[in-house]
Coordinates of C-alpha atoms in Angstrom, one line a residue:
M1 CA -10.3 -39.1 -52.7
R2 CA -10.6 -39.7 -48.8
A3 CA -8.7 -42.1 -47.1
P4 CA -10.2 -45.6 -46.1
M5 CA -11.8 -46.2 -42.6
N6 CA -9.9 -48.0 -40.3
S7 CA -11.2 -49.4 -37.1
I8 CA -9.6 -48.4 -33.6
V9 CA -11.7 -50.4 -31.8
D10 CA -9.6 -53.4 -30.0
P11 CA -10.8 -56.6 -31.9
Q12 CA -11.3 -58.3 -28.3
L13 CA -13.9 -55.5 -27.0
K14 CA -15.5 -55.6 -30.4
T15 CA -16.2 -59.3 -29.5
I16 CA -17.7 -58.7 -26.0
H17 CA -19.7 -55.8 -27.4
N18 CA -21.4 -57.9 -30.2
A19 CA -21.9 -60.9 -27.6
T20 CA -23.6 -58.5 -25.3
L21 CA -25.9 -57.1 -27.6
N22 CA -26.9 -60.4 -29.1
L23 CA -27.5 -61.7 -25.3
Y24 CA -29.5 -58.6 -24.9
N25 CA -31.5 -59.1 -27.8
R26 CA -32.3 -62.7 -27.0
E27 CA -34.0 -61.9 -24.1
T28 CA -35.7 -58.9 -25.1
L29 CA -37.3 -61.0 -27.6
L30 CA -38.6 -63.7 -24.9
I31 CA -39.9 -60.8 -22.9
K32 CA -41.4 -59.5 -25.9
S33 CA -43.3 -62.9 -26.8
H34 CA -44.0 -63.2 -23.1
P35 CA -44.2 -60.1 -21.5
T36 CA -43.7 -59.9 -17.9
S37 CA -45.5 -57.8 -15.6
T38 CA -42.2 -57.9 -12.9
V39 CA -41.6 -53.7 -12.9
S40 CA -38.0 -54.4 -12.1
I41 CA -37.7 -56.5 -15.5
N42 CA -38.8 -54.0 -17.7
A43 CA -37.1 -51.3 -16.0
T44 CA -33.8 -52.8 -16.1
N45 CA -34.3 -54.3 -20.0
F46 CA -34.9 -50.3 -20.8
L47 CA -31.8 -49.3 -19.4
V48 CA -29.8 -52.0 -20.7
G49 CA -31.3 -51.1 -24.0
Q50 CA -30.0 -47.8 -23.6
A51 CA -26.8 -48.5 -22.6
N52 CA -26.4 -51.2 -26.0
L53 CA -27.5 -48.2 -28.0
F54 CA -25.5 -45.6 -27.1
A55 CA -22.3 -47.9 -26.3
D56 CA -22.8 -49.1 -30.0
S57 CA -23.1 -45.7 -31.4
A58 CA -19.6 -44.7 -29.5
L59 CA -18.0 -47.9 -31.0
F60 CA -19.5 -47.3 -34.5
L61 CA -17.9 -43.6 -34.7
M62 CA -14.4 -45.4 -33.1
E63 CA -14.7 -47.4 -36.4
D64 CA -13.1 -44.4 -38.7
D65 CA -10.1 -43.7 -37.3
R66 CA -10.3 -40.3 -38.8
Q67 CA -12.6 -38.9 -36.3
P68 CA -11.7 -37.4 -33.0
L69 CA -12.9 -39.5 -29.8
N70 CA -14.7 -36.7 -28.2
P71 CA -18.3 -37.6 -29.6
A72 CA -17.7 -41.0 -28.7
V73 CA -16.8 -40.1 -25.0
A74 CA -19.9 -37.5 -25.2
L75 CA -22.3 -40.9 -26.2
L76 CA -20.5 -43.0 -23.3
R77 CA -22.1 -40.8 -20.9
T78 CA -25.9 -42.1 -21.5
C79 CA -24.6 -45.6 -21.6
L80 CA -23.0 -44.9 -17.7
E81 CA -26.2 -43.2 -16.9
A82 CA -28.0 -46.1 -17.9
Q83 CA -25.4 -48.8 -16.0
A84 CA -25.8 -46.5 -12.8
R85 CA -29.7 -46.5 -12.7
A86 CA -30.0 -50.2 -13.4
N87 CA -27.3 -51.1 -10.9
Y88 CA -29.3 -48.9 -8.5
I89 CA -32.5 -51.1 -9.2
I90 CA -30.9 -54.3 -8.5
A91 CA -29.0 -53.4 -5.6
V92 CA -31.6 -54.2 -3.5
T93 CA -34.3 -57.0 -3.6
G94 CA -37.7 -57.6 -3.1
E95 CA -40.4 -55.1 -2.8
E96 CA -37.7 -52.4 -2.3
R97 CA -36.4 -53.5 -5.9
E98 CA -39.7 -53.0 -7.2
R99 CA -40.6 -50.1 -5.7
R100 CA -37.5 -48.4 -6.8
A101 CA -38.2 -49.5 -10.5
N102 CA -42.0 -48.5 -10.7
E103 CA -40.7 -45.0 -9.4
F104 CA -38.2 -44.8 -12.4
L105 CA -40.8 -45.9 -14.7
Q106 CA -43.3 -43.5 -13.4
L107 CA -40.8 -40.8 -14.0
M108 CA -41.0 -41.1 -17.7
N109 CA -44.4 -40.3 -17.9
V110 CA -44.3 -37.6 -15.3
G111 CA -41.4 -36.5 -17.6
H112 CA -43.3 -36.3 -20.7
D113 CA -46.4 -34.7 -19.1
Y114 CA -44.4 -32.1 -17.5
N115 CA -42.5 -31.3 -20.8
K116 CA -45.5 -31.1 -22.4
A117 CA -47.3 -28.6 -20.3
L118 CA -44.1 -26.4 -20.3
V119 CA -44.0 -26.1 -24.0
I120 CA -47.6 -25.3 -24.3
Q121 CA -47.7 -22.7 -21.3
M122 CA -44.3 -21.3 -23.2
M123 CA -46.4 -21.1 -26.4
K124 CA -49.6 -19.6 -24.6
D125 CA -47.4 -17.1 -23.0
F126 CA -45.3 -16.3 -26.1
G127 CA -49.0 -15.3 -27.9
T128 CA -50.4 -16.0 -30.6
D129 CA -49.8 -12.3 -32.1
P130 CA -49.6 -12.8 -36.0
S131 CA -46.9 -10.1 -35.8
K132 CA -44.7 -12.6 -33.6
F133 CA -44.7 -15.2 -36.6
L134 CA -42.9 -15.5 -40.0
P135 CA -45.6 -15.3 -43.0
R136 CA -44.8 -19.1 -43.9
E137 CA -46.1 -19.8 -40.4
L138 CA -49.2 -17.8 -40.6
P139 CA -51.5 -20.8 -42.0
Y140 CA -50.8 -22.5 -39.5
L141 CA -52.1 -20.1 -36.7
P142 CA -55.6 -21.3 -36.2
A143 CA -54.5 -25.0 -35.8
I144 CA -51.8 -23.5 -33.0
K145 CA -54.5 -21.4 -31.2
L146 CA -56.9 -24.3 -31.1
L147 CA -54.2 -26.7 -29.4
L148 CA -53.2 -24.3 -27.5
E149 CA -57.3 -23.7 -26.3
N150 CA -57.9 -27.2 -25.7
T151 CA -54.6 -28.1 -23.7
D152 CA -54.9 -27.9 -20.1
T153 CA -51.6 -26.4 -18.2
S154 CA -53.4 -25.6 -14.9
N155 CA -51.4 -28.4 -13.4
L156 CA -48.2 -27.1 -14.4
K157 CA -46.8 -26.4 -10.7
A158 CA -47.8 -29.7 -9.7
L159 CA -46.3 -31.4 -12.4
K160 CA -43.0 -29.5 -11.8
S161 CA -43.1 -30.3 -8.2
Q162 CA -43.4 -34.1 -8.6
Y163 CA -41.0 -34.1 -11.8
D164 CA -38.1 -32.1 -9.4
K165 CA -38.4 -34.5 -6.7
M166 CA -38.7 -37.7 -8.8
S167 CA -35.9 -36.9 -11.3
G168 CA -33.6 -35.8 -8.2
N169 CA -34.3 -39.5 -6.7
W170 CA -32.6 -40.6 -10.3
S171 CA -29.8 -38.3 -10.5
Y172 CA -26.3 -39.8 -11.4
G173 CA -25.0 -38.8 -8.0
K174 CA -27.7 -40.3 -5.9
V175 CA -27.9 -43.6 -8.1
I176 CA -24.4 -44.3 -7.7
G177 CA -24.2 -42.9 -4.0
R178 CA -21.4 -40.6 -4.8
E179 CA -20.9 -39.7 -1.0
K180 CA -20.5 -43.6 -0.2
L181 CA -18.1 -44.7 -2.9
L182 CA -15.3 -45.5 -0.4
D183 CA -17.6 -47.2 2.0
P184 CA -16.8 -50.9 2.5
I185 CA -20.3 -51.6 3.2
W186 CA -21.7 -49.9 0.2
Q187 CA -19.0 -51.5 -1.9
K188 CA -21.2 -54.7 -1.5
R189 CA -24.5 -54.1 -2.4
S190 CA -23.9 -55.7 -5.9
E191 CA -21.4 -57.6 -7.6
A192 CA -20.8 -54.8 -10.5
Q193 CA -20.6 -51.8 -7.6
S194 CA -16.8 -52.5 -7.4
L195 CA -16.6 -51.2 -10.8
Q196 CA -18.2 -47.9 -9.8
L197 CA -15.8 -45.4 -8.9
G198 CA -13.7 -45.9 -11.7
L199 CA -16.7 -45.5 -14.1
Y200 CA -17.7 -42.6 -11.9
L201 CA -14.3 -40.8 -13.0
S202 CA -15.3 -41.5 -16.8
Y203 CA -18.6 -40.3 -16.3
I204 CA -16.9 -36.8 -14.8
Q205 CA -14.8 -36.7 -17.9
S206 CA -17.4 -37.5 -20.4
C207 CA -19.4 -34.7 -18.9
A208 CA -16.6 -32.2 -20.2
F209 CA -17.6 -33.2 -23.9
V210 CA -21.2 -33.4 -23.3
H211 CA -21.6 -29.6 -22.2
S212 CA -18.8 -28.0 -24.4
D213 CA -17.0 -27.4 -21.5
P214 CA -13.3 -26.0 -21.8
A215 CA -11.8 -28.6 -19.6
S216 CA -12.2 -31.0 -22.7
L217 CA -9.8 -29.3 -24.5
K218 CA -6.8 -30.4 -21.9
L219 CA -8.7 -33.5 -21.2
E220 CA -8.8 -34.8 -25.1
P221 CA -4.8 -35.4 -25.5
L222 CA -5.3 -38.0 -22.5
L223 CA -8.0 -39.9 -24.0
T224 CA -6.7 -43.0 -26.1
P225 CA -9.0 -45.4 -28.1
V226 CA -8.5 -48.8 -26.2
D227 CA -9.5 -47.0 -22.7
V228 CA -12.9 -45.5 -24.6
A229 CA -13.8 -48.3 -25.9
Y230 CA -12.8 -50.6 -22.9
T231 CA -14.8 -48.2 -20.3
T232 CA -17.7 -48.2 -23.1
V233 CA -17.9 -52.2 -23.1
T234 CA -17.5 -52.3 -19.6
A235 CA -20.5 -50.3 -18.6
E236 CA -22.7 -52.1 -21.1
V237 CA -21.8 -55.2 -19.9
A238 CA -22.5 -54.1 -16.3
A239 CA -25.8 -53.1 -17.3
L240 CA -26.8 -56.2 -18.7
F241 CA -25.5 -57.9 -15.9
S242 CA -28.3 -55.7 -13.7
F243 CA -31.0 -57.0 -16.1
F244 CA -30.1 -60.5 -15.7
V245 CA -30.2 -60.1 -12.1
A246 CA -33.8 -58.7 -12.3
L247 CA -34.3 -61.8 -14.7
G248 CA -32.9 -64.0 -12.2
K249 CA -30.7 -65.4 -15.1
D250 CA -27.4 -64.1 -13.6
K251 CA -25.8 -67.6 -13.6
D252 CA -26.7 -67.7 -17.1
Q253 CA -23.6 -69.3 -19.2
D254 CA -23.5 -66.9 -22.1
L255 CA -23.5 -63.8 -19.5
L256 CA -20.8 -65.4 -17.4
N257 CA -19.0 -65.9 -20.7
I258 CA -18.8 -62.6 -21.3
T259 CA -18.0 -61.3 -18.0
A260 CA -15.3 -63.5 -18.1
S261 CA -13.7 -62.6 -21.6
L262 CA -14.1 -58.6 -20.2
K263 CA -12.1 -59.8 -17.0
A264 CA -9.7 -61.4 -19.0
F265 CA -8.8 -58.2 -20.9
N266 CA -5.8 -56.5 -19.5
I267 CA -6.6 -53.0 -20.1
H268 CA -3.3 -51.9 -18.3
E269 CA -1.1 -54.1 -20.4
K270 CA -2.9 -52.5 -23.5
I271 CA -2.2 -48.9 -22.4
L272 CA 1.1 -49.3 -21.1
P273 CA 2.7 -52.7 -21.7
S274 CA 4.8 -53.9 -18.8
K275 CA 7.7 -54.1 -20.8
D276 CA 7.7 -50.1 -21.3
L277 CA 7.7 -49.7 -17.5
P278 CA 10.6 -48.1 -15.7
P279 CA 12.9 -50.4 -13.9
S280 CA 11.9 -50.7 -10.2

């Protein structure tokens, strides 16, 4: 018989996470009932949804203390990317904010069109020679041929060029301003910007677990449940804040309560209690 599961997520962080999900769901239901054409609202709503989704999944894995932290840290990367992109959108105002948000939403369509054309072209290059297919696949060959014949891939090169340019504008390094993280002026571009350097360091760490990097072997012993959960919740709260800025509701009392609770959470005391510090 397997041992029962025990959560390793700090109860305070779990409470903040649940409050974040509830507030996101509240505003998302309002948008669904009264759709908006404000692009920055729609873009940041998608991004905070992604942050919540992957944060919730990471914390769910941590409900079982028999499991390693590696998968949760890998999921954390998407949460961090979503937060950074949302912050990038609301770091400017007016027309520039809407332009950025519009480009981001366009990237979804361009990315889909490019990948569809790429897959079809690869299938065309692969050929429809029956000898290249398994016997169980042969009945589907006529339908595959018809699909390939009816799908135009002549714009693949143009789509690739457009996708490469647009996706480059939304890389993690670009949206956080990696070269400007120590610039005091850059640090004032949004309220959440002060968190970006610390979240960037967590992003670098999480990449090792996403890409099966051997460095993860040395990073794994450094992971602690409270640190992973704290970073996860911090990222999703920061993403939620960006969404509320786009909504014009950054003074919402429920949001302020969430951010106040997170600020009051003493992560340093949780990792290394002050009583255990060497005498100065």
